[in-house]
JSON list of N, CA, C and O in Angstrom, two decimals:
[
{"chain": "A", "resi": 184, "resn": "UNK", "atom": "N", "xyz": [144.21, 68.04, 131.96]},
{"chain": "A", "resi": 184, "resn": "UNK", "atom": "CA", "xyz": [144.31, 66.74, 131.48]},
{"chain": "A", "resi": 184, "resn": "UNK", "atom": "C", "xyz": [143.80, 66.54, 131.77]},
{"chain": "A", "resi": 184, "resn": "UNK", "atom": "O", "xyz": [143.27, 65.03, 130.80]},
{"chain": "A", "resi": 185, "resn": "UNK", "atom": "N", "xyz": [142.20, 66.70, 132.60]},
{"chain": "A", "resi": 185, "resn": "UNK", "atom": "CA", "xyz": [141.26, 65.26, 132.93]},
{"chain": "A", "resi": 185, "resn": "UNK", "atom": "C", "xyz": [140.62, 65.45, 131.05]},
{"chain": "A", "resi": 185, "resn": "UNK", "atom": "O", "xyz": [140.10, 66.20, 130.16]},
{"chain": "A", "resi": 186, "resn": "UNK", "atom": "N", "xyz": [140.28, 64.19, 130.93]},
{"chain": "A", "resi": 186, "resn": "UNK", "atom": "CA", "xyz": [139.80, 63.73, 130.03]},
{"chain": "A", "resi": 186, "resn": "UNK", "atom": "C", "xyz": [140.24, 63.84, 129.00]},
{"chain": "A", "resi": 186, "resn": "UNK", "atom": "O", "xyz": [140.02, 63.08, 127.80]},
{"chain": "A", "resi": 187, "resn": "UNK", "atom": "N", "xyz": [141.44, 63.23, 129.23]},
{"chain": "A", "resi": 187, "resn": "UNK", "atom": "CA", "xyz": [142.86, 63.11, 128.16]},
{"chain": "A", "resi": 187, "resn": "UNK", "atom": "C", "xyz": [143.23, 61.83, 127.95]},
{"chain": "A", "resi": 187, "resn": "UNK", "atom": "O", "xyz": [142.93, 60.82, 128.65]},
{"chain": "A", "resi": 188, "resn": "UNK", "atom": "N", "xyz": [142.57, 61.49, 126.53]},
{"chain": "A", "resi": 188, "resn": "UNK", "atom": "CA", "xyz": [143.01, 60.29, 126.83]},
{"chain": "A", "resi": 188, "resn": "UNK", "atom": "C", "xyz": [144.73, 60.06, 125.99]},
{"chain": "A", "resi": 188, "resn": "UNK", "atom": "O", "xyz": [145.38, 60.49, 126.01]},
{"chain": "A", "resi": 189, "resn": "UNK", "atom": "N", "xyz": [144.73, 59.49, 126.86]},
{"chain": "A", "resi": 189, "resn": "UNK", "atom": "CA", "xyz": [146.62, 58.48, 126.69]},
{"chain": "A", "resi": 189, "resn": "UNK", "atom": "C", "xyz": [147.01, 57.05, 127.11]},
{"chain": "A", "resi": 189, "resn": "UNK", "atom": "O", "xyz": [145.90, 55.60, 126.91]},
{"chain": "A", "resi": 190, "resn": "UNK", "atom": "N", "xyz": [148.14, 56.99, 126.84]},
{"chain": "A", "resi": 190, "resn": "UNK", "atom": "CA", "xyz": [148.91, 54.65, 126.09]},
{"chain": "A", "resi": 190, "resn": "UNK", "atom": "C", "xyz": [149.57, 54.69, 127.39]},
{"chain": "A", "resi": 190, "resn": "UNK", "atom": "O", "xyz": [150.36, 55.66, 127.28]},
{"chain": "A", "resi": 191, "resn": "UNK", "atom": "N", "xyz": [149.66, 54.01, 127.84]},
{"chain": "A", "resi": 191, "resn": "UNK", "atom": "CA", "xyz": [151.10, 53.63, 128.98]},
{"chain": "A", "resi": 191, "resn": "UNK", "atom": "C", "xyz": [151.86, 53.06, 128.58]},
{"chain": "A", "resi": 191, "resn": "UNK", "atom": "O", "xyz": [152.15, 52.61, 127.36]},
{"chain": "A", "resi": 192, "resn": "UNK", "atom": "N", "xyz": [152.81, 53.44, 128.78]},
{"chain": "A", "resi": 192, "resn": "UNK", "atom": "CA", "xyz": [154.58, 53.47, 128.18]},
{"chain": "A", "resi": 192, "resn": "UNK", "atom": "C", "xyz": [155.37, 52.55, 129.54]},
{"chain": "A", "resi": 192, "resn": "UNK", "atom": "O", "xyz": [156.32, 52.81, 128.85]},
{"chain": "A", "resi": 193, "resn": "UNK", "atom": "N", "xyz": [154.33, 52.41, 130.35]},
{"chain": "A", "resi": 193, "resn": "UNK", "atom": "CA", "xyz": [155.37, 51.06, 131.35]},
{"chain": "A", "resi": 193, "resn": "UNK", "atom": "C", "xyz": [153.94, 50.32, 131.49]},
{"chain": "A", "resi": 193, "resn": "UNK", "atom": "O", "xyz": [152.70, 50.63, 132.07]},
{"chain": "A", "resi": 194, "resn": "UNK", "atom": "N", "xyz": [154.31, 49.07, 132.44]},
{"chain": "A", "resi": 194, "resn": "UNK", "atom": "CA", "xyz": [153.23, 47.63, 133.11]},
{"chain": "A", "resi": 194, "resn": "UNK", "atom": "C", "xyz": [152.55, 48.38, 134.23]},
{"chain": "A", "resi": 194, "resn": "UNK", "atom": "O", "xyz": [153.83, 49.12, 134.91]},
{"chain": "A", "resi": 195, "resn": "UNK", "atom": "N", "xyz": [151.70, 49.02, 134.53]},
{"chain": "A", "resi": 195, "resn": "UNK", "atom": "CA", "xyz": [151.38, 49.38, 135.78]},
{"chain": "A", "resi": 195, "resn": "UNK", "atom": "C", "xyz": [150.76, 48.21, 136.76]},
{"chain": "A", "resi": 195, "resn": "UNK", "atom": "O", "xyz": [149.87, 47.71, 135.74]},
{"chain": "A", "resi": 196, "resn": "UNK", "atom": "N", "xyz": [150.32, 47.91, 137.91]},
{"chain": "A", "resi": 196, "resn": "UNK", "atom": "CA", "xyz": [149.86, 47.53, 138.48]},
{"chain": "A", "resi": 196, "resn": "UNK", "atom": "C", "xyz": [149.48, 48.03, 140.20]},
{"chain": "A", "resi": 196, "resn": "UNK", "atom": "O", "xyz": [150.39, 48.55, 140.40]},
{"chain": "A", "resi": 197, "resn": "UNK", "atom": "N", "xyz": [148.44, 47.92, 140.29]},
{"chain": "A", "resi": 197, "resn": "UNK", "atom": "CA", "xyz": [147.53, 48.47, 141.78]},
{"chain": "A", "resi": 197, "resn": "UNK", "atom": "C", "xyz": [146.41, 48.31, 141.93]},
{"chain": "A", "resi": 197, "resn": "UNK", "atom": "O", "xyz": [145.24, 47.80, 140.76]},
{"chain": "A", "resi": 198, "resn": "UNK", "atom": "N", "xyz": [146.46, 47.98, 143.33]},
{"chain": "A", "resi": 198, "resn": "UNK", "atom": "CA", "xyz": [145.03, 47.25, 143.35]},
{"chain": "A", "resi": 198, "resn": "UNK", "atom": "C", "xyz": [144.40, 46.14, 142.84]},
{"chain": "A", "resi": 198, "resn": "UNK", "atom": "O", "xyz": [143.12, 45.85, 142.44]},
{"chain": "A", "resi": 199, "resn": "UNK", "atom": "N", "xyz": [145.63, 45.26, 143.07]},
{"chain": "A", "resi": 199, "resn": "UNK", "atom": "CA", "xyz": [145.03, 44.09, 142.14]},
{"chain": "A", "resi": 199, "resn": "UNK", "atom": "C", "xyz": [144.71, 44.23, 140.71]},
{"chain": "A", "resi": 199, "resn": "UNK", "atom": "O", "xyz": [144.63, 42.60, 139.89]},
{"chain": "A", "resi": 200, "resn": "UNK", "atom": "N", "xyz": [144.88, 45.31, 139.75]},
{"chain": "A", "resi": 200, "resn": "UNK", "atom": "CA", "xyz": [144.50, 45.54, 138.78]},
{"chain": "A", "resi": 200, "resn": "UNK", "atom": "C", "xyz": [146.29, 45.32, 138.28]},
{"chain": "A", "resi": 200, "resn": "UNK", "atom": "O", "xyz": [146.67, 45.80, 137.79]},
{"chain": "A", "resi": 201, "resn": "UNK", "atom": "N", "xyz": [145.89, 44.52, 137.11]},
{"chain": "A", "resi": 201, "resn": "UNK", "atom": "CA", "xyz": [147.37, 44.55, 135.81]},
{"chain": "A", "resi": 201, "resn": "UNK", "atom": "C", "xyz": [147.16, 45.19, 134.41]},
{"chain": "A", "resi": 201, "resn": "UNK", "atom": "O", "xyz": [145.98, 44.96, 134.00]},
{"chain": "A", "resi": 202, "resn": "UNK", "atom": "N", "xyz": [147.83, 45.91, 134.24]},
{"chain": "A", "resi": 202, "resn": "UNK", "atom": "CA", "xyz": [147.66, 46.64, 132.63]},
{"chain": "A", "resi": 202, "resn": "UNK", "atom": "C", "xyz": [149.21, 46.54, 131.95]},
{"chain": "A", "resi": 202, "resn": "UNK", "atom": "O", "xyz": [150.13, 47.15, 132.88]},
{"chain": "A", "resi": 203, "resn": "UNK", "atom": "N", "xyz": [149.15, 46.77, 130.83]},
{"chain": "A", "resi": 203, "resn": "UNK", "atom": "CA", "xyz": [150.69, 46.36, 130.24]},
{"chain": "A", "resi": 203, "resn": "UNK", "atom": "C", "xyz": [150.98, 48.07, 129.10]},
{"chain": "A", "resi": 203, "resn": "UNK", "atom": "O", "xyz": [149.78, 48.46, 128.60]},
{"chain": "A", "resi": 204, "resn": "UNK", "atom": "N", "xyz": [152.35, 48.09, 128.81]},
{"chain": "A", "resi": 204, "resn": "UNK", "atom": "CA", "xyz": [152.36, 49.34, 127.86]},
{"chain": "A", "resi": 204, "resn": "UNK", "atom": "C", "xyz": [151.57, 49.33, 126.75]},
{"chain": "A", "resi": 204, "resn": "UNK", "atom": "O", "xyz": [151.52, 47.50, 126.14]},
{"chain": "A", "resi": 205, "resn": "UNK", "atom": "N", "xyz": [151.23, 49.94, 126.66]},
{"chain": "A", "resi": 205, "resn": "UNK", "atom": "CA", "xyz": [150.60, 50.28, 124.95]},
{"chain": "A", "resi": 205, "resn": "UNK", "atom": "C", "xyz": [148.86, 50.07, 125.15]},
{"chain": "A", "resi": 205, "resn": "UNK", "atom": "O", "xyz": [148.31, 50.14, 124.31]},
{"chain": "A", "resi": 206, "resn": "UNK", "atom": "N", "xyz": [148.61, 49.45, 126.80]},
{"chain": "A", "resi": 206, "resn": "UNK", "atom": "CA", "xyz": [146.68, 50.13, 127.25]},
{"chain": "A", "resi": 206, "resn": "UNK", "atom": "C", "xyz": [146.48, 51.19, 127.04]},
{"chain": "A", "resi": 206, "resn": "UNK", "atom": "O", "xyz": [146.99, 52.29, 127.32]},
{"chain": "A", "resi": 207, "resn": "UNK", "atom": "N", "xyz": [145.36, 51.38, 126.81]},
{"chain": "A", "resi": 207, "resn": "UNK", "atom": "CA", "xyz": [144.94, 53.07, 126.31]},
{"chain": "A", "resi": 207, "resn": "UNK", "atom": "C", "xyz": [143.62, 53.41, 127.89]},
{"chain": "A", "resi": 207, "resn": "UNK", "atom": "O", "xyz": [142.85, 52.27, 128.02]},
{"chain": "A", "resi": 208, "resn": "UNK", "atom": "N", "xyz": [143.67, 54.81, 128.26]},
{"chain": "A", "resi": 208, "resn": "UNK", "atom": "CA", "xyz": [142.32, 55.02, 129.01]},
{"chain": "A", "resi": 208, "resn": "UNK", "atom": "C", "xyz": [142.19, 56.25, 129.11]},
{"chain": "A", "resi": 208, "resn": "UNK", "atom": "O", "xyz": [143.13, 57.18, 127.98]},
{"chain": "A", "resi": 209, "resn": "UNK", "atom": "N", "xyz": [141.43, 56.70, 129.55]},
{"chain": "A", "resi": 209, "resn": "UNK", "atom": "CA", "xyz": [141.35, 57.94, 129.73]},
{"chain": "A", "resi": 209, "resn": "UNK", "atom": "C", "xyz": [140.96, 58.81, 131.44]},
{"chain": "A", "resi": 209, "resn": "UNK", "atom": "O", "xyz": [141.27, 58.34, 132.15]},
{"chain": "A", "resi": 210, "resn": "UNK", "atom": "N", "xyz": [141.49, 59.88, 131.12]},
{"chain": "A", "resi": 210, "resn": "UNK", "atom": "CA", "xyz": [142.47, 60.30, 132.56]},
{"chain": "A", "resi": 210, "resn": "UNK", "atom": "C", "xyz": [141.25, 60.75, 133.33]},
{"chain": "A", "resi": 210, "resn": "UNK", "atom": "O", "xyz": [140.23, 61.88, 132.67]},
{"chain": "A", "resi": 211, "resn": "UNK", "atom": "N", "xyz": [140.76, 60.30, 134.50]},
{"chain": "A", "resi": 211, "resn": "UNK", "atom": "CA", "xyz": [139.31, 61.12, 135.44]},
{"chain": "A", "resi": 211, "resn": "UNK", "atom": "C", "xyz": [140.26, 62.11, 136.66]},
{"chain": "A", "resi": 211, "resn": "UNK", "atom": "O", "xyz": [139.83, 63.19, 136.71]},
{"chain": "A", "resi": 212, "resn": "UNK", "atom": "N", "xyz": [141.73, 61.87, 137.13]},
{"chain": "A", "resi": 212, "resn": "UNK", "atom": "CA", "xyz": [142.00, 62.44, 138.17]},
{"chain": "A", "resi": 212, "resn": "UNK", "atom": "C", "xyz": [143.43, 62.93, 138.33]},
{"chain": "A", "resi": 212, "resn": "UNK", "atom": "O", "xyz": [144.03, 61.93, 138.02]},
{"chain": "A", "resi": 213, "resn": "UNK", "atom": "N", "xyz": [143.86, 63.96, 137.71]},
{"chain": "A", "resi": 213, "resn": "UNK", "atom": "CA", "xyz": [145.02, 64.45, 138.65]},
{"chain": "A", "resi": 213, "resn": "UNK", "atom": "C", "xyz": [145.42, 64.87, 139.67]},
{"chain": "A", "resi": 213, "resn": "UNK", "atom": "O", "xyz": [144.91, 65.28, 140.12]},
{"chain": "A", "resi": 214, "resn": "UNK", "atom": "N", "xyz": [146.40, 63.92, 140.15]},
{"chain": "A", "resi": 214, "resn": "UNK", "atom": "CA", "xyz": [146.70, 63.93, 141.77]},
{"chain": "A", "resi": 214, "resn": "UNK", "atom": "C", "xyz": [148.30, 64.95, 141.83]},
{"chain": "A", "resi": 214, "resn": "UNK", "atom": "O", "xyz": [149.06, 64.85, 141.07]},
{"chain": "A", "resi": 215, "resn": "UNK", "atom": "N", "xyz": [148.40, 65.68, 143.59]},
{"chain": "A", "resi": 215, "resn": "UNK", "atom": "CA", "xyz": [149.06, 66.50, 143.59]},
{"chain": "A", "resi": 215, "resn": "UNK", "atom": "C", "xyz": [150.45, 65.76, 143.46]},
{"chain": "A", "resi": 215, "resn": "UNK", "atom": "O", "xyz": [152.12, 66.33, 143.44]},
{"chain": "A", "resi": 216, "resn": "UNK", "atom": "N", "xyz": [150.81, 64.07, 144.26]},
{"chain": "A", "resi": 216, "resn": "UNK", "atom": "CA", "xyz": [152.13, 63.33, 144.24]},
{"chain": "A", "resi": 216, "resn": "UNK", "atom": "C", "xyz": [152.62, 63.03, 142.92]},
{"chain": "A", "resi": 216, "resn": "UNK", "atom": "O", "xyz": [153.33, 62.42, 142.63]},
{"chain": "A", "resi": 217, "resn": "UNK", "atom": "N", "xyz": [151.83, 63.40, 141.47]},
{"chain": "A", "resi": 217, "resn": "UNK", "atom": "CA", "xyz": [152.58, 62.98, 140.36]},
{"chain": "A", "resi": 217, "resn": "UNK", "atom": "C", "xyz": [151.83, 61.80, 139.77]},
{"chain": "A", "resi": 217, "resn": "UNK", "atom": "O", "xyz": [151.90, 61.37, 138.54]},
{"chain": "A", "resi": 218, "resn": "UNK", "atom": "N", "xyz": [151.37, 61.59, 140.50]},
{"chain": "A", "resi": 218, "resn": "UNK", "atom": "CA", "xyz": [149.44, 60.11, 139.09]},
{"chain": "A", "resi": 218, "resn": "UNK", "atom": "C", "xyz": [148.81, 61.15, 139.17]},
{"chain": "A", "resi": 218, "resn": "UNK", "atom": "O", "xyz": [147.96, 62.23, 139.48]},
{"chain": "A", "resi": 219, "resn": "UNK", "atom": "N", "xyz": [148.32, 59.75, 138.41]},
{"chain": "A", "resi": 219, "resn": "UNK", "atom": "CA", "xyz": [146.42, 60.01, 137.53]},
{"chain": "A", "resi": 219, "resn": "UNK", "atom": "C", "xyz": [145.94, 58.65, 138.16]},
{"chain": "A", "resi": 219, "resn": "UNK", "atom": "O", "xyz": [146.00, 57.69, 137.97]},
{"chain": "A", "resi": 220, "resn": "UNK", "atom": "N", "xyz": [144.42, 59.31, 137.48]},
{"chain": "A", "resi": 220, "resn": "UNK", "atom": "CA", "xyz": [143.37, 58.36, 138.17]},
{"chain": "A", "resi": 220, "resn": "UNK", "atom": "C", "xyz": [142.84, 58.05, 136.72]},
{"chain": "A", "resi": 220, "resn": "UNK", "atom": "O", "xyz": [142.20, 58.95, 135.94]},
{"chain": "A", "resi": 221, "resn": "UNK", "atom": "N", "xyz": [143.54, 57.19, 136.29]},
{"chain": "A", "resi": 221, "resn": "UNK", "atom": "CA", "xyz": [142.60, 56.41, 135.01]},
{"chain": "A", "resi": 221, "resn": "UNK", "atom": "C", "xyz": [141.89, 55.68, 134.48]},
{"chain": "A", "resi": 221, "resn": "UNK", "atom": "O", "xyz": [141.81, 54.23, 135.19]},
{"chain": "A", "resi": 222, "resn": "UNK", "atom": "N", "xyz": [140.71, 55.99, 134.11]},
{"chain": "A", "resi": 222, "resn": "UNK", "atom": "CA", "xyz": [139.94, 54.39, 133.76]},
{"chain": "A", "resi": 222, "resn": "UNK", "atom": "C", "xyz": [140.26, 54.06, 131.91]},
{"chain": "A", "resi": 222, "resn": "UNK", "atom": "O", "xyz": [140.14, 54.64, 131.37]},
{"chain": "A", "resi": 223, "resn": "UNK", "atom": "N", "xyz": [141.18, 53.01, 132.19]},
{"chain": "A", "resi": 223, "resn": "UNK", "atom": "CA", "xyz": [141.74, 51.91, 131.34]},
{"chain": "A", "resi": 223, "resn": "UNK", "atom": "C", "xyz": [140.21, 51.55, 130.11]},
{"chain": "A", "resi": 223, "resn": "UNK", "atom": "O", "xyz": [139.09, 51.58, 130.81]},
{"chain": "A", "resi": 224, "resn": "UNK", "atom": "N", "xyz": [140.18, 51.35, 129.12]},
{"chain": "A", "resi": 224, "resn": "UNK", "atom": "CA", "xyz": [139.54, 50.97, 127.90]},
{"chain": "A", "resi": 224, "resn": "UNK", "atom": "C", "xyz": [138.66, 49.30, 128.09]},
{"chain": "A", "resi": 224, "resn": "UNK", "atom": "O", "xyz": [137.17, 49.35, 128.47]},
{"chain": "A", "resi": 225, "resn": "UNK", "atom": "N", "xyz": [138.92, 48.81, 129.79]},
{"chain": "A", "resi": 225, "resn": "UNK", "atom": "CA", "xyz": [138.37, 47.57, 130.40]},
{"chain": "A", "resi": 225, "resn": "UNK", "atom": "C", "xyz": [137.38, 48.01, 131.13]},
{"chain": "A", "resi": 225, "resn": "UNK", "atom": "O", "xyz": [137.08, 47.11, 131.83]},
{"chain": "A", "resi": 226, "resn": "UNK", "atom": "N", "xyz": [137.52, 49.39, 131.51]},
{"chain": "A", "resi": 226, "resn": "UNK", "atom": "CA", "xyz": [136.09, 49.79, 131.95]},
{"chain": "A", "resi": 226, "resn": "UNK", "atom": "C", "xyz": [137.40, 49.61, 133.89]},
{"chain": "A", "resi": 226, "resn": "UNK", "atom": "O", "xyz": [136.37, 50.24, 134.92]},
{"chain": "A", "resi": 227, "resn": "UNK", "atom": "N", "xyz": [138.62, 48.65, 134.42]},
{"chain": "A", "resi": 227, "resn": "UNK", "atom": "CA", "xyz": [139.05, 49.00, 135.03]},
{"chain": "A", "resi": 227, "resn": "UNK", "atom": "C", "xyz": [140.08, 50.67, 135.50]},
{"chain": "A", "resi": 227, "resn": "UNK", "atom": "O", "xyz": [140.31, 51.00, 134.48]},
{"chain": "A", "resi": 228, "resn": "UNK", "atom": "N", "xyz": [140.05, 51.01, 136.83]},
{"chain": "A", "resi": 228, "resn": "UNK", "atom": "CA", "xyz": [141.43, 52.13, 136.87]},
{"chain": "A", "resi": 228, "resn": "UNK", "atom": "C", "xyz": [142.08, 51.64, 137.14]},
{"chain": "A", "resi": 228, "resn": "UNK", "atom": "O", "xyz": [142.14, 50.53, 137.83]},
{"chain": "A", "resi": 229, "resn": "UNK", "atom": "N", "xyz": [143.40, 52.56, 136.94]},
{"chain": "A", "resi": 229, "resn": "UNK", "atom": "CA", "xyz": [144.70, 52.47, 137.22]},
{"chain": "A", "resi": 229, "resn": "UNK", "atom": "C", "xyz": [145.58, 53.46, 137.61]},
{"chain": "A", "resi": 229, "resn": "UNK", "atom": "O", "xyz": [144.54, 54.27, 137.61]},
{"chain": "A", "resi": 230, "resn": "UNK", "atom": "N", "xyz": [146.58, 53.98, 138.03]},
{"chain": "A", "resi": 230, "resn": "UNK", "atom": "CA", "xyz": [146.74, 55.10, 139.05]},
{"chain": "A", "resi": 230, "resn": "UNK", "atom": "C", "xyz": [148.54, 55.55, 138.27]},
{"chain": "A", "resi": 230, "resn": "UNK", "atom": "O", "xyz": [149.41, 55.54, 139.16]},
{"chain": "A", "resi": 231, "resn": "UNK", "atom": "N", "xyz": [148.49, 55.02, 136.84]},
{"chain": "A", "resi": 231, "resn": "UNK", "atom": "CA", "xyz": [150.39, 55.71, 136.67]},
{"chain": "A", "resi": 231, "resn": "UNK", "atom": "C", "xyz": [150.52, 56.74, 136.65]},
{"chain": "A", "resi": 231, "resn": "UNK", "atom": "O", "xyz": [149.79, 58.28, 136.91]},
{"chain": "A", "resi": 232, "resn": "UNK", "atom": "N", "xyz": [152.06, 57.37, 137.23]},
{"chain": "A", "resi": 232, "resn": "UNK", "atom": "CA", "xyz": [152.77, 58.18, 137.18]},
{"chain": "A", "resi": 232, "resn": "UNK", "atom": "C", "xyz": [152.82, 58.98, 135.73]},
{"chain": "A", "resi": 232, "resn": "UNK", "atom": "O", "xyz": [152.18, 58.13, 134.74]},
{"chain": "A", "resi": 233, "resn": "UNK", "atom": "N", "xyz": [152.80, 60.45, 135.62]},
{"chain": "A", "resi": 233, "resn": "UNK", "atom": "CA", "xyz": [152.82, 61.19, 135.03]},
{"chain": "A", "resi": 233, "resn": "UNK", "atom": "C", "xyz": [153.61, 60.36, 133.48]},
{"chain": "A", "resi": 233, "resn": "UNK", "atom": "O", "xyz": [152.99, 60.65, 132.38]},
{"chain": "A", "resi": 234, "resn": "UNK", "atom": "N", "xyz": [154.85, 60.50, 134.31]},
{"chain": "A", "resi": 234, "resn": "UNK", "atom": "CA", "xyz": [155.68, 59.85, 133.50]},
{"chain": "A", "resi": 234, "resn": "UNK", "atom": "C", "xyz": [156.02, 58.63, 133.01]},
{"chain": "A", "resi": 234, "resn": "UNK", "atom": "O", "xyz": [156.43, 57.33, 132.67]},
{"chain": "A", "resi": 235, "resn": "UNK", "atom": "N", "xyz": [154.61, 57.24, 132.92]},
{"chain": "A", "resi": 235, "resn": "UNK", "atom": "CA", "xyz": [154.26, 56.20, 133.09]},
{"chain": "A", "resi": 235, "resn": "UNK", "atom": "C", "xyz": [153.30, 56.02, 131.79]},
{"chain": "A", "resi": 235, "resn": "UNK", "atom": "O", "xyz": [152.54, 55.35, 131.07]},
{"chain": "A", "resi": 236, "resn": "UNK", "atom": "N", "xyz": [152.96, 57.69, 131.03]},
{"chain": "A", "resi": 236, "resn": "UNK", "atom": "CA", "xyz": [151.73, 57.84, 129.87]},
{"chain": "A", "resi": 236, "resn": "UNK", "atom": "C", "xyz": [152.82, 58.43, 128.99]},
{"chain": "A", "resi": 236, "resn": "UNK", "atom": "O", "xyz": [153.16, 59.33, 129.36]},
{"chain": "A", "resi": 237, "resn": "UNK", "atom": "N", "xyz": [151.97, 58.20, 127.39]},
{"chain": "A", "resi": 237, "resn": "UNK", "atom": "CA", "xyz": [151.77, 59.43, 126.26]},
{"chain": "A", "resi": 237, "resn": "UNK", "atom": "C", "xyz": [150.47, 59.47, 126.35]},
{"chain": "A", "resi": 237, "resn": "UNK", "atom": "O", "xyz": [149.27, 59.08, 125.88]},
{"chain": "A", "resi": 238, "resn": "UNK", "atom": "N", "xyz": [150.28, 60.74, 126.03]},
{"chain": "A", "resi": 238, "resn": "UNK", "atom": "CA", "xyz": [149.36, 61.60, 125.55]},
{"chain": "A", "resi": 238, "resn": "UNK", "atom": "C", "xyz": [148.70, 61.13, 124.12]},
{"chain": "A", "resi": 238, "resn": "UNK", "atom": "O", "xyz": [149.87, 61.56, 123.54]},
{"chain": "A", "resi": 239, "resn": "UNK", "atom": "N", "xyz": [147.73, 60.78, 123.60]},
{"chain": "A", "resi": 239, "resn": "UNK", "atom": "CA", "xyz": [147.59, 60.90, 122.55]},
{"chain": "A", "resi": 239, "resn": "UNK", "atom": "C", "xyz": [146.58, 61.64, 122.48]},
{"chain": "A", "resi": 239, "resn": "UNK", "atom": "O", "xyz": [145.88, 62.61, 122.37]},
{"chain": "A", "resi": 240, "resn": "UNK", "atom": "N", "xyz": [147.34, 62.21, 120.62]},
{"chain": "A", "resi": 240, "resn": "UNK", "atom": "CA", "xyz": [146.71, 63.20, 119.91]},
{"chain": "A", "resi": 240, "resn": "UNK", "atom": "C", "xyz": [145.78, 62.47, 118.45]},
{"chain": "A", "resi": 240, "resn": "UNK", "atom": "O", "xyz": [146.26, 61.29, 118.18]},
{"chain": "A", "resi": 241, "resn": "UNK", "atom": "N", "xyz": [145.06, 63.46, 118.38]},
{"chain": "A", "resi": 241, "resn": "UNK", "atom": "CA", "xyz": [144.05, 62.86, 117.01]},
{"chain": "A", "resi": 241, "resn": "UNK", "atom": "C", "xyz": [144.53, 63.17, 115.86]},
{"chain": "A", "resi": 241, "resn": "UNK", "atom": "O", "xyz": [145.38, 63.92, 115.52]}
]
């Protein structure tokens, strides 16, 4: 899943960073607790759960 493009399906707020459903990013890390580290297109990181993202297809 690393390197996969995603779209958020829910609003996410983490570490003072807020992203809205529909925002896009790229998965950097997959964690065993079900969360991801995602580099959002605005350059900030966020930490959605697997069920809060949709995998983009080409």
